[in-house]
């Protein structure tokens, strides 16, 4: 099956970040990584002209394809499958909890310029303990820019530019793993960057048990707000008092010149708890 020949007849739209996956091997791998069972409902985000969709419908009980582009919708409608439901809508304005009964798996080849908002939409923020979308999802398989995938899977020992707010958002509500790196030539039109398939196993409970998740979000946001500054100065700029910061750093045996990106998610949780105690 020549995906390239099929894709080149469709006029892609730069404003929608359209890059269609045309590598048959990668498409087969997506089906494998998604581990689709006969009773599964799949929500596919950004199906485009349906190259992955037409494979998903062979294995899942139901596929709900959410697509914004009207012309792509016309192509999706050519797929002859009773178990395919097509929704013409912006994913960021879609409440997944209203689409179907029971749990779902998500497969997505998303526009790279809105990756972070889509992840936040699917998982909820770190202090959103009862997010309706996340409560519906068991697994997520995302095609994202390789750089973004590295950030999602990073830790405090990774290069500083990789470890940050997206890392914590992703890992706080899911176990994250890069499944495969995907080259630019696997897409039409070819993007300027390489991509990666990232698998997220959604957690039933957050990574950390904390007494105040809103305070943790505030702490994390302050810690990463100004990367060239020390953690101490970042927290000062974030509205924490100098006295409380000093007490917390001393209690946790942290150097006052340490930077936020050198603290693990667990240590950031402890820092948040200490700062909360010092209120």
Short mmCIF file of C-alpha atoms in Angstrom, two decimals:
data_model
loop_
_atom_site.label_atom_id
_atom_site.label_comp_id
_atom_site.label_asym_id
_atom_site.label_seq_id
_atom_site.Cartn_x
_atom_site.Cartn_y
_atom_site.Cartn_z
CA UNK A 1 0.00 0.00 0.00
CA UNK A 2 1.57 3.27 -1.16
CA UNK A 3 0.70 5.83 1.50
CA UNK A 4 2.87 8.47 -0.15
CA UNK A 5 0.92 8.32 -3.42
CA UNK A 6 -2.35 8.63 -1.52
CA UNK A 7 -1.12 11.45 0.70
CA UNK A 8 0.29 13.70 -2.01
CA UNK A 9 -3.15 14.16 -3.60
CA UNK A 10 -4.43 15.77 -0.41
CA UNK A 11 -3.70 19.47 0.05
CA UNK A 12 -2.16 19.71 3.52
CA UNK A 13 -2.63 22.83 5.62
CA UNK A 14 0.36 24.34 7.37
CA UNK A 15 -1.85 26.26 9.80
CA UNK A 16 -3.17 22.94 11.15
CA UNK A 17 0.30 21.40 11.44
CA UNK A 18 -0.62 18.57 9.07
CA UNK A 19 2.10 15.98 8.44
CA UNK A 20 0.61 12.62 7.46
CA UNK A 21 2.34 9.44 8.56
CA UNK A 22 3.16 7.44 5.39
CA UNK A 23 5.52 4.80 6.80
CA UNK A 24 3.65 1.49 6.76
CA UNK A 25 6.02 -0.12 9.25
CA UNK A 26 5.48 2.65 11.79
CA UNK A 27 1.71 2.40 11.29
CA UNK A 28 1.91 -1.35 12.02
CA UNK A 29 4.01 -0.61 15.10
CA UNK A 30 1.40 1.86 16.36
CA UNK A 31 -1.21 -0.90 16.24
CA UNK A 32 1.15 -3.20 18.13
CA UNK A 33 2.11 -0.64 20.79
CA UNK A 34 -1.54 0.29 21.35
CA UNK A 35 -2.18 -3.36 22.35
CA UNK A 36 -5.77 -3.17 21.14
CA UNK A 37 -8.18 -5.74 22.52
CA UNK A 38 -11.47 -6.74 20.81
CA UNK A 39 -13.55 -4.85 23.42
CA UNK A 40 -11.47 -1.65 23.31
CA UNK A 41 -12.78 1.76 22.36
CA UNK A 42 -10.09 3.92 20.74
CA UNK A 43 -10.20 7.69 20.54
CA UNK A 44 -7.98 8.81 17.69
CA UNK A 45 -6.92 12.45 17.77
CA UNK A 46 -5.88 14.03 14.49
CA UNK A 47 -6.59 11.07 12.18
CA UNK A 48 -5.99 13.20 9.08
CA UNK A 49 -6.84 11.20 5.96
CA UNK A 50 -7.14 7.99 7.95
CA UNK A 51 -4.06 5.87 7.30
CA UNK A 52 -3.90 4.79 10.95
CA UNK A 53 -7.68 4.89 11.33
CA UNK A 54 -8.28 2.25 8.67
CA UNK A 55 -6.02 -0.11 10.65
CA UNK A 56 -7.48 0.72 14.06
CA UNK A 57 -11.01 -0.21 12.96
CA UNK A 58 -9.81 -3.74 12.15
CA UNK A 59 -8.90 -4.45 15.77
CA UNK A 60 -11.00 -2.26 18.09
CA UNK A 61 -14.63 -2.58 19.04
CA UNK A 62 -15.09 1.11 18.26
CA UNK A 63 -12.94 3.96 16.95
CA UNK A 64 -13.89 7.58 17.59
CA UNK A 65 -11.89 9.82 15.26
CA UNK A 66 -11.72 13.49 16.24
CA UNK A 67 -10.64 15.73 13.35
CA UNK A 68 -10.78 19.50 12.85
CA UNK A 69 -10.17 19.71 9.09
CA UNK A 70 -13.32 19.48 6.92
CA UNK A 71 -11.45 18.13 3.89
CA UNK A 72 -9.83 15.40 6.00
CA UNK A 73 -13.30 14.50 7.32
CA UNK A 74 -14.40 13.79 3.71
CA UNK A 75 -11.49 11.35 3.34
CA UNK A 76 -12.28 9.65 6.65
CA UNK A 77 -15.87 9.18 5.56
CA UNK A 78 -14.61 6.97 2.71
CA UNK A 79 -13.50 4.34 5.26
CA UNK A 80 -16.10 1.59 5.17
CA UNK A 81 -16.37 0.56 8.83
CA UNK A 82 -19.48 0.29 11.00
CA UNK A 83 -17.38 0.71 14.14
CA UNK A 84 -16.01 4.14 13.11
CA UNK A 85 -17.49 7.35 14.48
CA UNK A 86 -16.13 10.62 13.09
CA UNK A 87 -16.37 13.81 15.14
CA UNK A 88 -15.67 17.16 13.47
CA UNK A 89 -14.34 19.14 16.42
CA UNK A 90 -11.30 20.72 18.07
CA UNK A 91 -9.86 18.20 20.56
CA UNK A 92 -9.12 21.00 23.03
CA UNK A 93 -12.86 21.78 23.13
CA UNK A 94 -13.94 18.16 23.42
CA UNK A 95 -15.04 16.55 26.68
CA UNK A 96 -13.97 12.93 26.22
CA UNK A 97 -16.15 11.77 29.10
CA UNK A 98 -19.28 12.45 27.03
CA UNK A 99 -18.27 10.44 23.97
CA UNK A 100 -18.72 6.86 25.14
CA UNK A 101 -19.38 4.62 28.12
CA UNK A 102 -16.47 2.92 29.87
CA UNK A 103 -12.74 3.43 29.52
CA UNK A 104 -10.89 4.35 26.34
CA UNK A 105 -7.41 4.24 24.85
CA UNK A 106 -6.08 7.26 22.97
CA UNK A 107 -3.98 7.16 19.80
CA UNK A 108 -2.83 10.49 18.44
CA UNK A 109 -0.65 12.04 15.76
CA UNK A 110 -1.04 15.58 16.99
CA UNK A 111 0.05 18.98 15.62
CA UNK A 112 3.35 19.63 17.33
CA UNK A 113 2.61 23.28 18.08
CA UNK A 114 -0.19 22.32 20.49
CA UNK A 115 1.38 19.22 22.07
CA UNK A 116 1.57 20.60 25.62
CA UNK A 117 -2.05 21.89 25.65
CA UNK A 118 -3.29 18.53 24.37
CA UNK A 119 -1.36 16.60 27.03
CA UNK A 120 -2.76 18.93 29.70
CA UNK A 121 -6.24 18.42 28.22
CA UNK A 122 -5.94 14.64 28.37
CA UNK A 123 -4.25 14.33 31.77
CA UNK A 124 -5.37 17.45 33.61
CA UNK A 125 -3.04 19.74 35.55
CA UNK A 126 -1.04 18.35 38.47
CA UNK A 127 -3.56 19.70 40.98
CA UNK A 128 -6.60 18.48 39.02
CA UNK A 129 -7.36 15.39 41.06
CA UNK A 130 -10.62 14.44 39.37
CA UNK A 131 -10.12 15.34 35.72
CA UNK A 132 -12.99 13.99 33.60
CA UNK A 133 -10.84 13.23 30.57
CA UNK A 134 -8.09 11.44 32.49
CA UNK A 135 -10.65 9.36 34.36
CA UNK A 136 -11.80 7.91 31.01
CA UNK A 137 -8.35 7.00 29.69
CA UNK A 138 -6.22 3.93 30.45
CA UNK A 139 -3.47 4.36 27.84
CA UNK A 140 -2.22 7.06 25.46
CA UNK A 141 0.03 6.57 22.44
CA UNK A 142 1.29 9.88 21.05
CA UNK A 143 3.33 10.80 18.01
CA UNK A 144 5.23 13.91 19.06
CA UNK A 145 8.36 15.85 18.19
CA UNK A 146 11.43 13.96 19.44
CA UNK A 147 12.52 16.92 21.55
CA UNK A 148 9.12 16.93 23.27
CA UNK A 149 9.32 13.18 23.85
CA UNK A 150 12.70 13.66 25.55
CA UNK A 151 11.17 16.32 27.78
CA UNK A 152 8.24 14.09 28.71
CA UNK A 153 10.59 11.27 29.77
CA UNK A 154 13.32 13.39 31.40
CA UNK A 155 14.48 13.46 35.02
CA UNK A 156 16.74 15.62 37.17
CA UNK A 157 19.81 13.97 35.62
CA UNK A 158 18.79 14.84 32.07
CA UNK A 159 20.07 17.93 30.25
CA UNK A 160 18.59 20.99 31.96
CA UNK A 161 16.56 22.10 28.94
CA UNK A 162 14.73 18.75 28.84
CA UNK A 163 13.56 18.53 32.46
CA UNK A 164 10.79 20.93 33.31
CA UNK A 165 7.07 21.56 33.66
CA UNK A 166 6.07 19.24 30.80
CA UNK A 167 8.11 16.44 32.43
CA UNK A 168 6.26 16.83 35.70
CA UNK A 169 2.83 17.19 34.10
CA UNK A 170 3.37 14.01 32.06
CA UNK A 171 4.88 11.85 34.79
CA UNK A 172 2.65 13.02 37.62
CA UNK A 173 -0.36 11.37 36.01
CA UNK A 174 1.25 8.67 33.82
CA UNK A 175 4.15 6.30 33.40
CA UNK A 176 5.93 7.57 30.29
CA UNK A 177 8.08 5.63 27.82
CA UNK A 178 9.53 6.36 24.37
CA UNK A 179 8.61 3.41 22.16
CA UNK A 180 10.28 4.39 18.92
CA UNK A 181 12.07 7.26 17.18
CA UNK A 182 10.53 8.18 13.83
CA UNK A 183 12.46 9.97 11.09
CA UNK A 184 11.23 12.94 9.10
CA UNK A 185 10.85 10.95 5.88
CA UNK A 186 8.11 8.87 7.52
CA UNK A 187 5.74 11.82 6.96
CA UNK A 188 4.27 13.78 4.08
CA UNK A 189 5.06 16.59 3.91
CA UNK A 190 8.28 15.88 5.82
CA UNK A 191 8.54 18.03 8.98
CA UNK A 192 11.78 19.84 9.87
CA UNK A 193 12.30 17.70 12.98
CA UNK A 194 12.36 14.02 13.91
CA UNK A 195 9.51 12.50 15.87
CA UNK A 196 8.91 9.82 18.48
CA UNK A 197 6.14 7.53 19.61
CA UNK A 198 5.50 7.98 23.32
CA UNK A 199 3.41 5.61 25.42
CA UNK A 200 1.68 6.83 28.58
CA UNK A 201 0.08 4.43 31.04
CA UNK A 202 -2.35 6.61 32.97
CA UNK A 203 -2.08 6.38 36.74
CA UNK A 204 -5.14 5.80 38.91
CA UNK A 205 -3.50 7.94 41.60
CA UNK A 206 -0.99 10.81 41.27
CA UNK A 207 2.72 10.04 41.49
CA UNK A 208 3.00 11.72 44.90
CA UNK A 209 0.70 11.82 47.92
CA UNK A 210 0.63 15.43 49.06
CA UNK A 211 -1.37 17.48 51.51
CA UNK A 212 -1.96 20.37 49.07
CA UNK A 213 -1.68 19.78 45.32
CA UNK A 214 -2.41 23.40 44.46
CA UNK A 215 0.57 24.44 46.57
CA UNK A 216 2.73 21.83 44.82
CA UNK A 217 1.75 23.28 41.45
CA UNK A 218 2.66 26.75 42.68
CA UNK A 219 6.03 25.48 43.98
CA UNK A 220 6.88 23.69 40.73
CA UNK A 221 5.84 26.65 38.60
CA UNK A 222 8.08 28.96 40.64
CA UNK A 223 11.03 26.52 40.63
CA UNK A 224 11.14 26.39 36.82
CA UNK A 225 10.05 29.95 36.05
CA UNK A 226 13.55 31.38 35.55
CA UNK A 227 16.09 28.70 34.69
CA UNK A 228 19.14 30.93 35.01
CA UNK A 229 18.29 31.75 38.60
CA UNK A 230 18.87 29.62 41.67
CA UNK A 231 15.95 27.76 43.21
CA UNK A 232 16.05 30.17 46.16
CA UNK A 233 15.66 33.23 43.93
CA UNK A 234 13.00 31.55 41.80
CA UNK A 235 10.94 30.81 44.91
CA UNK A 236 11.39 34.39 46.11
CA UNK A 237 10.08 35.64 42.77
CA UNK A 238 7.21 33.15 43.07
CA UNK A 239 5.93 34.78 46.25
CA UNK A 240 7.49 32.58 48.93
CA UNK A 241 9.11 34.33 51.90
CA UNK A 242 12.89 34.37 52.28
CA UNK A 243 12.65 32.96 55.81
CA UNK A 244 10.43 30.04 54.82
CA UNK A 245 12.59 29.20 51.81
CA UNK A 246 15.72 29.14 53.97
CA UNK A 247 14.08 26.90 56.56
CA UNK A 248 12.83 24.48 53.89
CA UNK A 249 16.20 24.27 52.12
CA UNK A 250 17.99 23.66 55.42
CA UNK A 251 15.49 21.00 56.49
CA UNK A 252 15.95 19.15 53.18
CA UNK A 253 19.74 19.63 53.20
CA UNK A 254 19.65 21.45 49.86
CA UNK A 255 22.35 23.89 48.78
CA UNK A 256 20.87 27.39 48.49
CA UNK A 257 22.57 27.77 45.09
CA UNK A 258 20.91 24.69 43.60
CA UNK A 259 18.67 25.17 40.58
CA UNK A 260 15.14 23.82 40.30
CA UNK A 261 15.93 21.44 37.46
CA UNK A 262 18.32 19.52 39.74
CA UNK A 263 15.48 18.43 42.04
CA UNK A 264 13.62 15.19 41.36
CA UNK A 265 9.82 15.26 41.26
CA UNK A 266 9.85 13.53 44.66
CA UNK A 267 12.17 16.20 46.11
CA UNK A 268 10.02 18.96 44.67
CA UNK A 269 7.10 17.34 46.49
CA UNK A 270 9.05 17.38 49.76
CA UNK A 271 10.00 21.00 49.16
CA UNK A 272 6.37 21.92 48.62
CA UNK A 273 5.36 20.18 51.84
CA UNK A 274 8.12 21.95 53.82
CA UNK A 275 7.17 25.35 52.41
CA UNK A 276 3.55 24.62 53.28
CA UNK A 277 4.52 23.73 56.87
CA UNK A 278 6.37 27.01 57.20
CA UNK A 279 3.35 29.11 56.21
#
